[in-house]
Coordinates of C-alpha atoms and ligand atoms in Angstrom, one line a residue:
X1 CA 20.8 50.6 -0.8
X2 CA 24.2 52.1 -1.5
X3 CA 25.7 52.0 -5.0
X4 CA 29.2 52.9 -6.0
X5 CA 29.3 53.9 -9.7
X6 CA 32.8 53.5 -11.2
X7 CA 33.1 55.5 -14.4
X8 CA 34.0 58.7 -16.0
X9 CA 31.8 61.8 -16.1
X10 CA 31.9 63.3 -19.6
X11 CA 30.7 66.4 -21.2
X12 CA 28.8 65.8 -24.5
X13 CA 28.8 68.7 -26.9
X14 CA 26.2 68.6 -29.7
X15 CA 26.8 70.5 -32.9
X16 CA 23.9 70.4 -35.2
X17 CA 25.2 71.1 -38.7
X18 CA 22.0 70.5 -40.5
X19 CA 21.3 74.1 -41.1
X20 CA 24.7 74.8 -42.7
X21 CA 24.6 75.1 -46.4
X22 CA 28.1 73.9 -47.1
X23 CA 28.4 70.7 -45.0
X24 CA 30.6 68.8 -47.3
X25 CA 33.7 69.5 -49.4
X26 CA 35.0 67.3 -52.2
X27 CA 38.6 66.3 -52.7
X28 CA 40.3 65.8 -56.0
X29 CA 38.8 62.3 -56.3
X30 CA 35.3 63.8 -55.7
X31 CA 35.1 62.0 -52.4
X32 CA 32.8 64.0 -50.0
X33 CA 34.2 65.0 -46.6
X34 CA 32.5 66.7 -43.8
X35 CA 33.6 70.3 -44.0
X36 CA 35.0 71.0 -40.5
X37 CA 36.2 74.5 -41.4
X38 CA 33.4 76.2 -39.5
X39 CA 34.0 79.0 -37.1
X40 CA 33.0 79.2 -33.5
X41 CA 30.3 81.7 -34.3
X42 CA 28.7 79.2 -36.5
X43 CA 28.7 76.6 -33.8
X44 CA 27.0 79.0 -31.6
X45 CA 24.3 80.0 -34.0
X46 CA 23.6 76.6 -35.4
X47 CA 22.5 74.9 -32.3
X48 CA 25.1 74.0 -29.8
X49 CA 24.1 72.2 -26.7
X50 CA 26.0 70.4 -24.0
X51 CA 25.0 67.9 -21.5
X52 CA 26.5 65.5 -19.0
X53 CA 27.2 62.0 -20.4
X54 CA 28.9 58.8 -19.4
X55 CA 28.6 57.9 -15.7
X56 CA 26.7 61.1 -15.1
X57 CA 23.7 59.5 -16.9
X58 CA 23.9 56.5 -14.6
X59 CA 24.0 58.6 -11.5
X60 CA 21.1 60.6 -12.7
X61 CA 18.9 57.6 -13.6
X62 CA 19.7 55.8 -10.3
X63 CA 19.0 59.0 -8.3
X64 CA 15.7 59.6 -10.0
X65 CA 14.7 56.0 -9.2
X66 CA 15.3 57.0 -5.5
X67 CA 18.5 55.1 -5.0
X68 CA 21.6 56.4 -3.3
X69 CA 24.5 56.4 -5.8
X70 CA 28.0 57.8 -5.5
X71 CA 30.3 58.4 -8.4
X72 CA 34.0 57.7 -8.3
X73 CA 36.1 60.3 -10.0
X74 CA 33.7 63.2 -9.7
X75 CA 32.0 65.5 -7.3
X76 CA 28.9 65.5 -9.6
X77 CA 25.7 65.5 -7.5
X78 CA 22.0 65.2 -8.2
X79 CA 19.9 68.1 -7.0
X80 CA 16.2 68.8 -7.6
X81 CA 17.4 71.0 -10.5
X82 CA 19.5 68.3 -12.1
X83 CA 23.1 67.4 -12.0
X84 CA 25.6 69.9 -10.7
X85 CA 29.4 70.0 -10.3
X86 CA 32.0 72.4 -9.2
X87 CA 34.7 70.8 -11.3
X88 CA 34.9 71.4 -15.1
X89 CA 34.5 68.1 -16.9
X90 CA 37.9 66.6 -17.9
X91 CA 36.6 64.6 -20.8
X92 CA 34.7 66.0 -23.8
X93 CA 33.0 64.2 -26.6
X94 CA 31.6 65.9 -29.7
X95 CA 28.5 64.8 -31.4
X96 CA 28.1 66.2 -34.9
X97 CA 24.8 65.9 -36.6
X98 CA 24.8 66.2 -40.4
X99 CA 21.9 65.2 -42.6
X100 CA 20.2 63.6 -39.6
X101 CA 23.0 61.3 -38.9
X102 CA 25.2 61.6 -35.8
X103 CA 29.0 61.2 -35.8
X104 CA 30.9 60.8 -32.6
X105 CA 34.3 62.3 -31.9
X106 CA 35.8 61.2 -28.7
X107 CA 39.4 61.7 -27.7
X108 CA 41.3 58.5 -28.6
X109 CA 43.0 58.3 -25.2
X110 CA 40.4 58.3 -22.6
X111 CA 41.1 59.5 -19.1
X112 CA 41.7 56.6 -16.8
X113 CA 39.0 56.0 -14.1
X114 CA 40.6 56.6 -10.8
X115 CA 39.5 54.0 -8.2
X116 CA 40.3 54.6 -4.5
X117 CA 39.4 51.7 -2.3
X118 CA 36.4 53.0 -0.4
X119 CA 36.2 53.0 3.4
X120 CA 32.4 52.5 3.3
X121 CA 30.4 49.5 2.7
X122 CA 28.5 49.4 -0.7
X123 CA 25.7 47.0 -1.5
X124 CA 26.6 47.3 -5.2
X125 CA 29.7 48.3 -7.2
X126 CA 28.6 49.2 -10.8
X127 CA 31.3 49.5 -13.4
X128 CA 29.8 51.9 -15.9
X129 CA 30.1 51.9 -19.7
X130 CA 32.4 54.9 -19.4
X131 CA 34.9 53.3 -17.1
X132 CA 38.5 52.9 -18.3
X133 CA 40.3 50.9 -15.6
X134 CA 44.0 50.4 -15.2
X135 CA 45.3 47.0 -14.0
X136 CA 46.0 48.5 -10.6
X137 CA 42.4 49.8 -10.3
X138 CA 41.1 46.3 -11.3
X139 CA 43.1 44.6 -8.6
X140 CA 41.9 47.2 -6.0
X141 CA 38.2 46.5 -7.0
X142 CA 38.8 42.8 -6.9
X143 CA 40.4 43.0 -3.4
X144 CA 37.6 45.2 -2.2
X145 CA 35.1 42.6 -3.3
X146 CA 37.0 39.8 -1.7
X147 CA 36.9 41.7 1.6
X148 CA 33.3 43.0 1.3
X149 CA 31.6 39.7 0.7
X150 CA 28.1 41.0 0.5
X151 CA 28.8 43.6 -2.1
X152 CA 27.5 42.6 -5.5
X153 CA 29.4 43.5 -8.7
X154 CA 27.6 44.6 -11.8
X155 CA 29.6 45.3 -15.0
X156 CA 28.7 47.0 -18.2
X157 CA 31.0 45.3 -20.7
X158 CA 31.1 47.6 -23.7
X159 CA 34.1 46.1 -25.2
X160 CA 34.8 42.4 -25.0
X161 CA 38.4 43.0 -25.7
X162 CA 39.0 45.1 -22.6
X163 CA 41.5 42.7 -21.1
X164 CA 41.6 44.5 -17.8
X165 CA 37.9 44.5 -17.2
X166 CA 37.6 41.0 -18.4
X167 CA 39.5 39.8 -15.4
X168 CA 36.6 41.0 -13.2
X169 CA 33.9 39.3 -15.2
X170 CA 34.0 36.0 -13.4
X171 CA 33.3 37.8 -10.1
X172 CA 30.3 39.6 -11.5
X173 CA 26.7 39.0 -10.4
X174 CA 25.3 40.6 -13.5
X175 CA 26.9 41.7 -16.8
X176 CA 25.4 44.1 -19.4
X177 CA 26.8 43.6 -22.9
X178 CA 26.3 45.0 -26.3
X179 CA 27.6 42.8 -29.0
X180 CA 29.8 39.7 -28.2
X181 CA 28.3 37.6 -25.5
X182 CA 30.6 37.0 -22.5
X183 CA 31.1 33.4 -21.3
X184 CA 28.8 33.4 -18.3
X185 CA 25.6 31.6 -17.4
X186 CA 22.6 33.2 -19.2
X187 CA 20.9 34.4 -16.0
X188 CA 23.9 36.7 -15.3
X189 CA 23.7 38.3 -18.7
X190 CA 21.6 41.1 -20.2
X191 CA 22.0 42.1 -23.8
X192 CA 21.5 45.8 -23.6
X193 CA 21.2 46.8 -27.3
X194 CA 18.7 44.0 -28.0
X195 CA 16.6 43.7 -25.0
X196 CA 16.8 46.6 -22.7
X197 CA 15.5 48.7 -25.5
X198 CA 13.3 45.8 -26.1
X199 CA 11.9 45.1 -29.4
X200 CA 13.2 48.0 -31.4
X201 CA 16.3 49.0 -33.1
X202 CA 18.1 51.6 -31.1
X203 CA 20.1 53.0 -34.0
X204 CA 17.0 53.7 -36.1
X205 CA 14.7 54.8 -33.3
X206 CA 17.0 56.7 -31.1
X207 CA 20.0 57.9 -33.0
X208 CA 18.3 59.4 -35.9
X209 CA 14.8 60.2 -35.1
X210 CA 15.5 61.5 -31.6
X211 CA 19.0 62.8 -31.9
X212 CA 17.9 66.1 -30.7
X213 CA 17.0 64.6 -27.3
X214 CA 19.2 61.6 -26.9
X215 CA 22.3 59.9 -28.5
X216 CA 22.5 56.2 -28.7
X217 CA 25.4 56.3 -26.3
X218 CA 23.2 57.9 -23.6
X219 CA 20.4 55.5 -24.5
X220 CA 22.6 52.5 -23.7
X221 CA 23.5 54.1 -20.3
X222 CA 19.9 55.0 -19.5
X223 CA 18.7 51.5 -20.4
X224 CA 21.4 49.7 -18.4
X225 CA 21.0 52.0 -15.4
X226 CA 17.2 51.6 -15.4
X227 CA 17.5 47.8 -15.4
X228 CA 20.1 48.0 -12.7
X229 CA 18.0 50.3 -10.5
X230 CA 14.8 48.4 -11.1
X231 CA 16.5 45.1 -10.2
X232 CA 17.8 46.6 -7.0
X233 CA 14.3 47.8 -6.2
X234 CA 13.1 44.2 -6.5
X235 CA 11.3 44.4 -9.8
X236 CA 11.1 41.3 -12.0
X237 CA 13.4 41.1 -15.0
X238 CA 10.6 41.7 -17.3
X239 CA 9.3 44.8 -15.5
X240 CA 12.9 46.1 -15.3
X241 CA 13.3 45.7 -19.1
X242 CA 10.0 47.4 -19.7
X243 CA 10.9 50.4 -17.5
X244 CA 14.2 50.7 -19.3
X245 CA 12.5 50.9 -22.6
X246 CA 10.0 53.5 -21.3
X247 CA 12.9 55.5 -19.9
X248 CA 14.8 55.5 -23.2
X249 CA 11.7 56.3 -25.2
X250 CA 10.6 59.2 -23.1
X251 CA 13.7 60.8 -21.6
X252 CA 15.3 64.0 -22.7
X253 CA 18.9 64.9 -22.3
X254 CA 19.7 65.2 -18.6
X255 CA 16.1 64.7 -17.8
X256 CA 15.3 61.0 -17.4
X257 CA 12.1 59.9 -15.8
X258 CA 11.6 59.3 -12.1
X259 CA 10.1 56.1 -10.7
X260 CA 6.6 57.5 -10.4
X261 CA 6.7 58.7 -14.0
X262 CA 8.0 55.4 -15.3
X263 CA 5.4 53.5 -13.4
X264 CA 2.6 55.7 -14.7
X265 CA 3.6 55.2 -18.3
X266 CA 4.1 51.5 -17.7
X267 CA 0.6 51.3 -16.2
X268 CA -1.0 53.2 -19.0
X269 CA 0.7 51.4 -21.8
X270 CA -2.1 50.0 -23.9
X271 CA -2.6 46.3 -23.2
X272 CA -3.4 45.9 -26.8
X273 CA 0.0 47.3 -27.9
X274 CA 1.8 45.1 -25.4
X275 CA 0.0 42.0 -26.6
X276 CA 0.8 42.7 -30.2
X277 CA 4.4 43.2 -29.3
X278 CA 4.6 39.9 -27.4
X279 CA 2.9 38.1 -30.3
X280 CA 5.3 39.6 -32.8
X281 CA 8.2 38.6 -30.6
X282 CA 7.0 35.0 -30.3
X283 CA 7.3 34.6 -34.1
X284 CA 10.5 36.5 -34.8
X285 CA 12.2 35.1 -37.9
X286 CA 14.4 31.9 -37.9
X287 CA 13.3 30.8 -34.5
X288 CA 10.5 28.7 -33.2
X289 CA 8.5 28.0 -30.0
X290 CA 9.3 24.9 -27.9
X291 CA 6.2 23.1 -26.5
X292 CA 7.3 21.7 -23.1
X293 CA 3.8 21.6 -21.7
X294 CA 2.9 17.9 -21.5
X295 CA 0.4 17.5 -18.8
X296 CA 1.0 15.2 -15.8
X297 CA -0.7 12.3 -17.7
X298 CA 1.3 12.8 -20.9
X299 CA 4.6 13.0 -19.2
X300 CA 3.7 9.9 -17.1
X301 CA 3.2 7.9 -20.4
X302 CA 6.5 9.2 -21.8
X303 CA 8.4 8.2 -18.7
X304 CA 6.7 4.9 -18.3
X305 CA 7.8 3.7 -21.8
X306 CA 11.4 4.1 -20.7
X307 CA 10.9 3.0 -17.1
X308 CA 11.8 6.4 -15.8
X309 CA 10.3 7.0 -12.3
X310 CA 7.6 9.7 -12.7
X311 CA 8.6 11.9 -9.7
X312 CA 8.5 15.6 -9.2
X313 CA 12.3 15.8 -9.2
X314 CA 12.7 13.8 -12.4
X315 CA 10.1 15.9 -14.1
X316 CA 12.1 19.0 -13.0
X317 CA 15.4 17.5 -14.1
X318 CA 13.9 16.6 -17.5
X319 CA 12.6 20.1 -18.2
X320 CA 15.9 21.6 -16.9
X321 CA 17.7 19.8 -19.7
X322 CA 15.9 21.9 -22.3
X323 CA 16.0 25.2 -20.5
X324 CA 19.7 25.0 -19.9
X325 CA 20.7 24.0 -23.4
X326 CA 23.4 26.2 -24.8
X327 CA 22.2 28.7 -27.4
X328 CA 18.6 27.9 -26.8
X329 CA 17.6 31.6 -27.0
X330 CA 19.1 31.7 -30.6
X331 CA 16.6 29.0 -31.7
X332 CA 13.4 29.7 -29.7
X333 CA 11.4 32.8 -29.0
X334 CA 9.2 31.2 -26.4
X335 CA 8.5 28.1 -24.4
X336 CA 5.2 26.7 -23.4
X337 CA 5.2 25.3 -19.9
X338 CA 2.9 23.1 -17.8
X339 CA 1.5 24.5 -14.5
X340 CA 3.8 22.4 -12.4
X341 CA 7.0 23.4 -14.3
X342 CA 6.0 27.1 -14.0
X343 CA 6.3 26.7 -10.3
X344 CA 9.6 24.7 -10.2
X345 CA 13.1 26.1 -9.8
X346 CA 16.3 26.2 -11.8
X347 CA 19.6 25.1 -10.3
X348 CA 20.5 28.7 -9.4
X349 CA 17.3 29.0 -7.3
X350 CA 15.4 31.2 -9.8
X351 CA 12.0 29.9 -10.7
X352 CA 11.9 28.6 -14.2
X353 CA 9.7 31.5 -15.4
X354 CA 12.2 34.1 -14.3
X355 CA 15.1 31.9 -15.5
X356 CA 13.6 31.8 -19.0
X357 CA 12.9 35.6 -19.0
X358 CA 16.5 36.2 -18.0
X359 CA 17.5 34.1 -21.1
X360 CA 15.3 36.4 -23.2
X361 CA 12.8 33.6 -23.8
X362 CA 9.1 34.4 -23.4
X363 CA 7.5 31.9 -21.1
X364 CA 4.0 30.7 -21.9
X365 CA 1.6 28.2 -20.3
X366 CA -0.8 25.5 -21.3
X367 CA -4.2 26.5 -19.9
X368 CA -6.6 23.9 -21.2
X369 CA -7.4 21.0 -19.0
X370 CA -7.6 18.2 -21.5
X371 CA -10.3 16.5 -23.6
X372 CA -13.8 15.3 -22.6
X373 CA -16.2 13.3 -24.8
X374 CA -19.4 14.9 -25.9
X375 CA -22.4 12.9 -24.6
X376 CA -23.0 9.7 -26.6
X377 CA -20.1 10.5 -28.9
X378 CA -16.5 9.5 -29.6
X379 CA -15.7 13.2 -30.4
X380 CA -14.2 15.5 -27.8
X381 CA -14.3 19.1 -26.6
X382 CA -11.6 20.8 -24.5
X383 CA -12.2 21.5 -20.8
X384 CA -10.9 24.4 -18.7
X385 CA -13.1 27.4 -19.3
X386 CA -14.3 27.3 -15.7
X387 CA -12.0 29.4 -13.5
X388 CA -10.0 30.3 -16.5
X389 CA -10.0 34.1 -15.7
X390 CA -8.6 33.6 -12.3
X391 CA -6.0 31.2 -13.5
X392 CA -4.9 33.6 -16.3
X393 CA -4.6 36.4 -13.7
X394 CA -2.3 34.3 -11.6
X395 CA -0.2 33.2 -14.6
X396 CA 0.2 36.8 -15.6
X397 CA 1.4 37.7 -12.1
X398 CA 3.9 34.8 -12.3
X399 CA 5.4 36.4 -15.5
X400 CA 3.8 34.2 -18.1
X401 CA 2.9 36.1 -21.3
X402 CA 1.2 33.7 -23.6
X403 CA -1.1 30.7 -23.3
X404 CA -2.0 27.6 -25.3
X405 CA -5.2 25.8 -25.7
X406 CA -5.5 22.6 -27.8
X407 CA -8.7 21.2 -29.4
X408 CA -8.4 17.8 -31.0
X409 CA -10.2 16.4 -34.1
X410 CA -10.1 12.9 -35.5
X411 CA -11.0 11.9 -39.1
X412 CA -13.0 8.7 -39.0
X413 CA -14.0 7.1 -42.3
X414 CA -16.8 4.7 -43.1
X415 CA -16.1 1.6 -45.1
X416 CA -16.3 3.4 -48.4
X417 CA -13.8 5.9 -47.2
X418 CA -16.3 8.7 -46.6
X419 CA -15.7 11.1 -43.8
X420 CA -17.8 10.5 -40.7
X421 CA -16.0 12.8 -38.2
X422 CA -15.3 15.5 -37.3
X423 CA -19.0 16.6 -37.3
X424 CA -20.0 20.2 -37.8
X425 CA -21.2 20.2 -34.2
X426 CA -17.7 19.2 -32.9
X427 CA -16.0 21.7 -35.1
X428 CA -18.4 24.5 -34.1
X429 CA -18.3 23.8 -30.4
X430 CA -14.5 23.6 -30.2
X431 CA -14.1 26.7 -32.3
X432 CA -16.4 28.5 -29.9
X433 CA -14.5 27.3 -26.9
X434 CA -11.2 28.3 -28.5
X435 CA -12.5 31.8 -29.2
X436 CA -13.8 32.2 -25.7
X437 CA -10.4 31.2 -24.3
X438 CA -8.6 33.5 -26.7
X439 CA -10.8 36.4 -25.7
X440 CA -10.2 35.7 -22.0
X441 CA -6.4 35.6 -22.6
X442 CA -6.3 38.9 -24.3
X443 CA -8.3 40.5 -21.5
X444 CA -5.8 39.1 -19.0
X445 CA -2.7 40.3 -20.9
X446 CA -1.7 37.0 -22.4
X447 CA -1.3 36.2 -26.1
X448 CA -3.4 33.2 -27.0
X449 CA -2.1 30.4 -29.1
X450 CA -5.2 28.7 -30.5
X451 CA -4.5 25.1 -31.5
X452 CA -7.1 23.1 -33.4
X453 CA -5.2 19.9 -34.1
X454 CA -6.3 17.4 -36.7
X455 CA -4.6 14.3 -35.2
X456 CA -2.2 12.4 -37.4
X457 CA -3.7 9.0 -36.3
X458 CA -6.1 7.8 -39.0
X459 CA -6.5 6.3 -42.4
X460 CA -7.4 9.5 -44.3
X461 CA -5.6 10.8 -47.4
X462 CA -3.9 14.2 -47.8
X463 CA -6.9 15.7 -49.6
X464 CA -9.2 14.7 -46.8
X465 CA -6.7 16.3 -44.3
X466 CA -6.7 19.5 -46.5
X467 CA -10.5 19.5 -46.7
X468 CA -11.1 19.1 -42.9
X469 CA -8.3 21.4 -41.8
X470 CA -9.7 24.1 -44.1
X471 CA -13.2 23.6 -42.7
X472 CA -11.9 23.8 -39.1
X473 CA -9.9 27.0 -39.8
X474 CA -12.9 28.7 -41.5
X475 CA -15.0 28.0 -38.5
X476 CA -12.3 29.0 -36.0
X477 CA -11.7 32.4 -37.7
X478 CA -15.5 33.0 -37.8
X479 CA -15.7 32.4 -34.1
X480 CA -12.6 34.5 -33.3
X481 CA -14.2 37.4 -35.2
X482 CA -17.5 36.9 -33.3
X483 CA -15.6 37.1 -30.0
X484 CA -13.7 40.2 -31.2
X485 CA -10.3 38.5 -30.7
X486 CA -7.5 40.8 -32.0
X487 CA -5.8 38.6 -34.5
X488 CA -2.6 40.7 -34.5
X489 CA -2.2 39.5 -30.9
X490 CA -3.1 35.8 -31.6
X491 CA -1.1 32.9 -32.9
X492 CA -2.5 29.8 -34.7
X493 CA -0.9 26.4 -33.9
X494 CA -1.9 23.9 -36.5
X495 CA -1.2 20.5 -38.0
X496 CA 0.6 20.1 -41.3
X497 CA -1.5 18.8 -44.1
X498 CA -0.6 15.2 -44.7
X499 CA -2.1 11.7 -45.0
X500 CA -3.0 10.0 -41.8
X501 CA -0.5 7.7 -40.1
X502 CA -2.2 4.5 -41.0
X503 CA -2.8 5.5 -44.6
X504 CA -0.7 3.3 -47.0
X505 CA 0.0 6.3 -49.3
X506 CA 2.2 8.4 -47.0
X507 CA 2.7 12.0 -48.1
X508 CA 6.1 13.1 -49.4
X509 CA 7.6 16.4 -48.0
X510 CA 6.9 18.0 -51.4
X511 CA 3.2 17.1 -51.2
X512 CA 3.0 18.3 -47.6
X513 CA 4.7 21.6 -48.4
X514 CA 2.5 22.3 -51.4
X515 CA -0.8 21.3 -49.8
X516 CA -0.1 23.0 -46.4
X517 CA 0.9 26.2 -48.2
X518 CA -2.4 26.2 -50.2
X519 CA -4.6 25.6 -47.1
X520 CA -2.8 28.2 -45.0
X521 CA -3.0 30.8 -47.8
X522 CA -6.7 30.2 -48.5
X523 CA -8.0 29.9 -44.9
X524 CA -6.1 32.3 -42.7
X525 CA -6.7 36.0 -42.5
X526 CA -3.7 38.2 -43.3
X527 CA -3.7 40.1 -40.1
X528 CA -2.9 37.1 -37.9
X529 CA 0.3 37.5 -35.8
X530 CA 1.7 34.1 -36.9
X531 CA 1.3 30.4 -37.7
X532 CA 3.2 27.7 -35.9
X533 CA 3.2 23.9 -36.5
X534 CA 2.8 21.0 -34.1
X535 CA 4.6 17.8 -35.0
X536 CA 1.8 15.5 -34.1
X537 CA 3.7 12.3 -33.8
X538 CA 5.7 12.6 -37.0
X539 CA 9.3 11.4 -36.6
X540 CA 11.7 14.3 -35.8
X541 CA 13.3 14.1 -39.3
X542 CA 9.9 13.9 -41.0
X543 CA 8.7 17.0 -39.2
X544 CA 11.8 18.9 -40.1
X545 CA 11.7 17.8 -43.8
X546 CA 8.1 18.8 -44.0
X547 CA 8.8 22.2 -42.3
X548 CA 11.5 22.9 -44.9
X549 CA 9.1 22.2 -47.8
X550 CA 6.4 24.4 -46.2
X551 CA 9.0 27.2 -45.9
X552 CA 10.0 26.8 -49.5
X553 CA 6.4 27.2 -50.6
X554 CA 6.3 30.7 -49.0
X555 CA 6.3 33.6 -48.7
X556 CA 3.3 33.9 -46.5
X557 CA 1.5 37.0 -45.2
X558 CA 2.5 36.0 -41.6
X559 CA 5.6 34.5 -40.0
X560 CA 5.5 30.7 -40.1
X561 CA 7.5 28.5 -37.8
X562 CA 7.6 25.4 -35.6
X563 CA 6.2 24.8 -32.2
X564 CA 7.0 21.1 -31.7
X565 CA 7.0 19.0 -28.6
X566 CA 7.8 15.5 -29.5
X567 CA 9.9 16.2 -32.7
X568 CA 12.2 18.5 -30.6
X569 CA 12.2 16.5 -27.3
X570 CA 12.1 12.8 -28.1
X571 CA 15.8 12.3 -29.1
X572 CA 16.8 14.1 -25.8
X573 CA 14.4 12.0 -23.7
X574 CA 15.9 8.8 -25.1
X575 CA 19.5 10.1 -24.6
X576 CA 18.7 11.2 -21.0
X577 CA 16.8 8.1 -20.0
X578 CA 16.2 9.3 -16.5
X579 CA 19.9 9.4 -15.7
X580 CA 21.4 12.9 -15.0
X581 CA 24.8 11.6 -16.0
X582 CA 23.4 11.8 -19.5
X583 CA 22.2 15.4 -19.3
X584 CA 24.9 16.8 -21.5
X585 CA 24.2 14.1 -24.2
X586 CA 20.5 14.9 -24.0
X587 CA 21.2 18.7 -24.4
X588 CA 23.2 17.9 -27.5
X589 CA 20.5 15.8 -28.9
X590 CA 18.0 18.6 -28.3
X591 CA 20.3 21.2 -29.8
X592 CA 20.8 19.1 -32.9
X593 CA 17.0 19.2 -33.4
X594 CA 16.8 22.9 -32.8
X595 CA 19.5 23.6 -35.3
X596 CA 17.9 21.3 -37.9
X597 CA 14.6 23.0 -37.6
X598 CA 15.9 26.6 -37.6
X599 CA 17.9 25.6 -40.7
X600 CA 14.7 24.4 -42.3
X601 CA 13.3 27.8 -41.8
X602 CA 16.0 29.4 -43.9
X603 CA 15.4 27.5 -47.1
Ligands
13P701 P1 3.7 17.8 -30.7 O1 4.7 18.6 -31.5 O2 4.3 16.6 -30.0 O3 2.5 17.4 -31.6 O4 3.2 18.7 -29.6 C1 2.8 20.0 -29.9 C2 1.8 20.4 -28.9 O5 2.0 21.4 -28.2 C3 0.5 19.7 -28.8 O6 -0.4 20.4 -28.0

């Protein structure tokens, strides 16, 4: 693989002023200014370091990943001792550190990046963060790509307003961006500051704490170059992002990690730590989880009601509506899939799992295999523990990172209105099965969602719903403790507390909010990663209104959000009606529900 890196090699000069006594001077208005009247001797004594920056970082990262990269504009080369050049750097950048905070001083007029049309074939042209391209260079790159059909173009778009570079964006196969999202399909985009450095704030973690080893500018370059290199080496998107994060967290100036070192840290990362990270990312604030995991039987019923043919293609097209809805990643952290969907493909040929990962959405999977009646009983337990370990291992390999298991309980009343079911036996058995499943998930590297659902169907009142849900939760958390399930890497999916669907006295949103808050706060341990709600057959508006009231009754010790299936999907299903000419209408109906529910989380 042959990569041409288009960019400028810089020299970064670090001046650490923290040991100076007189860092600031005041003007007549008592405004403090950094005192720049230091002499060269002081620079020297108070820690002056320099390193290669800009495109040099990219060259270094790609070379250490074992890839062949060439820089335009520079004779910089990677040797076993690091980067070397015979030419003095043309562009300098100063990084001043005072009171632990960095300030960057870069010349206002950057040197333009010279681009000479190469004679050689390159598999990739990578336009680095440091590139400053003139219109004539842009048109040369564009013509080179037109001629060299198999060359892929990857762009780091630091500044959305760079009119010259923007002209190349439509030709790009992949674009890294920092703030404003370019208008490209999601699978072609990677948000560097948010996801390459996954799950942490680069400015806090890197700029300040590790300023002595890395600036946030080089961190961006390391992150993007590691993702790029890992992609080229055929790693999955998720693995590439993970390696990027490891590289940023462990590199020193001009000493990034090689592939073996990255891999070693990646392999050693504590599974526990990763699981907790995934769980935390599934319940990030103001977003929910979409349940799109209806089994073959459930989807058949949905389609049948609307006379939609239940074919493999229609099921794919239906799921595709949700996954390709604009802005989806701003409303959901994760999506639960059914086995068949996890093996189907998006329009661009990517499988759905990778497609969702490339949209920064965590894919999960339903792993239970439905309900079975206990002997001589109307009550049910959930099947699927047999072969579960092997299935989880395969799902992990496919890129799925969390799982769901649903147990169902019905409240049946006698003629006097006393509760007959669920019995203690059904509650205990299902709690035990849920705990066994959760423990198996955590061993296989998947975050378990445990879902004990008290079904909405029934004639019970809101107090009976509260009583039984509380009882189920108590037993569930007892069993999860018995099975040593790490609650910080586990999510509860539960019903709202409300009167049954056939009960005359339906619950108001205010009642649902108050009672649900009370039950959650009294029956759920504080170290759980999060609580999400199912909609259970409530109308979409009812579920949203109830969610809003539950939010109002917070704060809670854990994140609380939605994980609806029907209340998010049904309006889109009706709008689509099996006809792909209605896809756009269906996406809009879905987006409307997403917006309404994320708004309900903000109350
Ligand atoms: P509903 O929101 O339609 O209840 O579905 C949630 C779910 O995942 C049930 O297992």
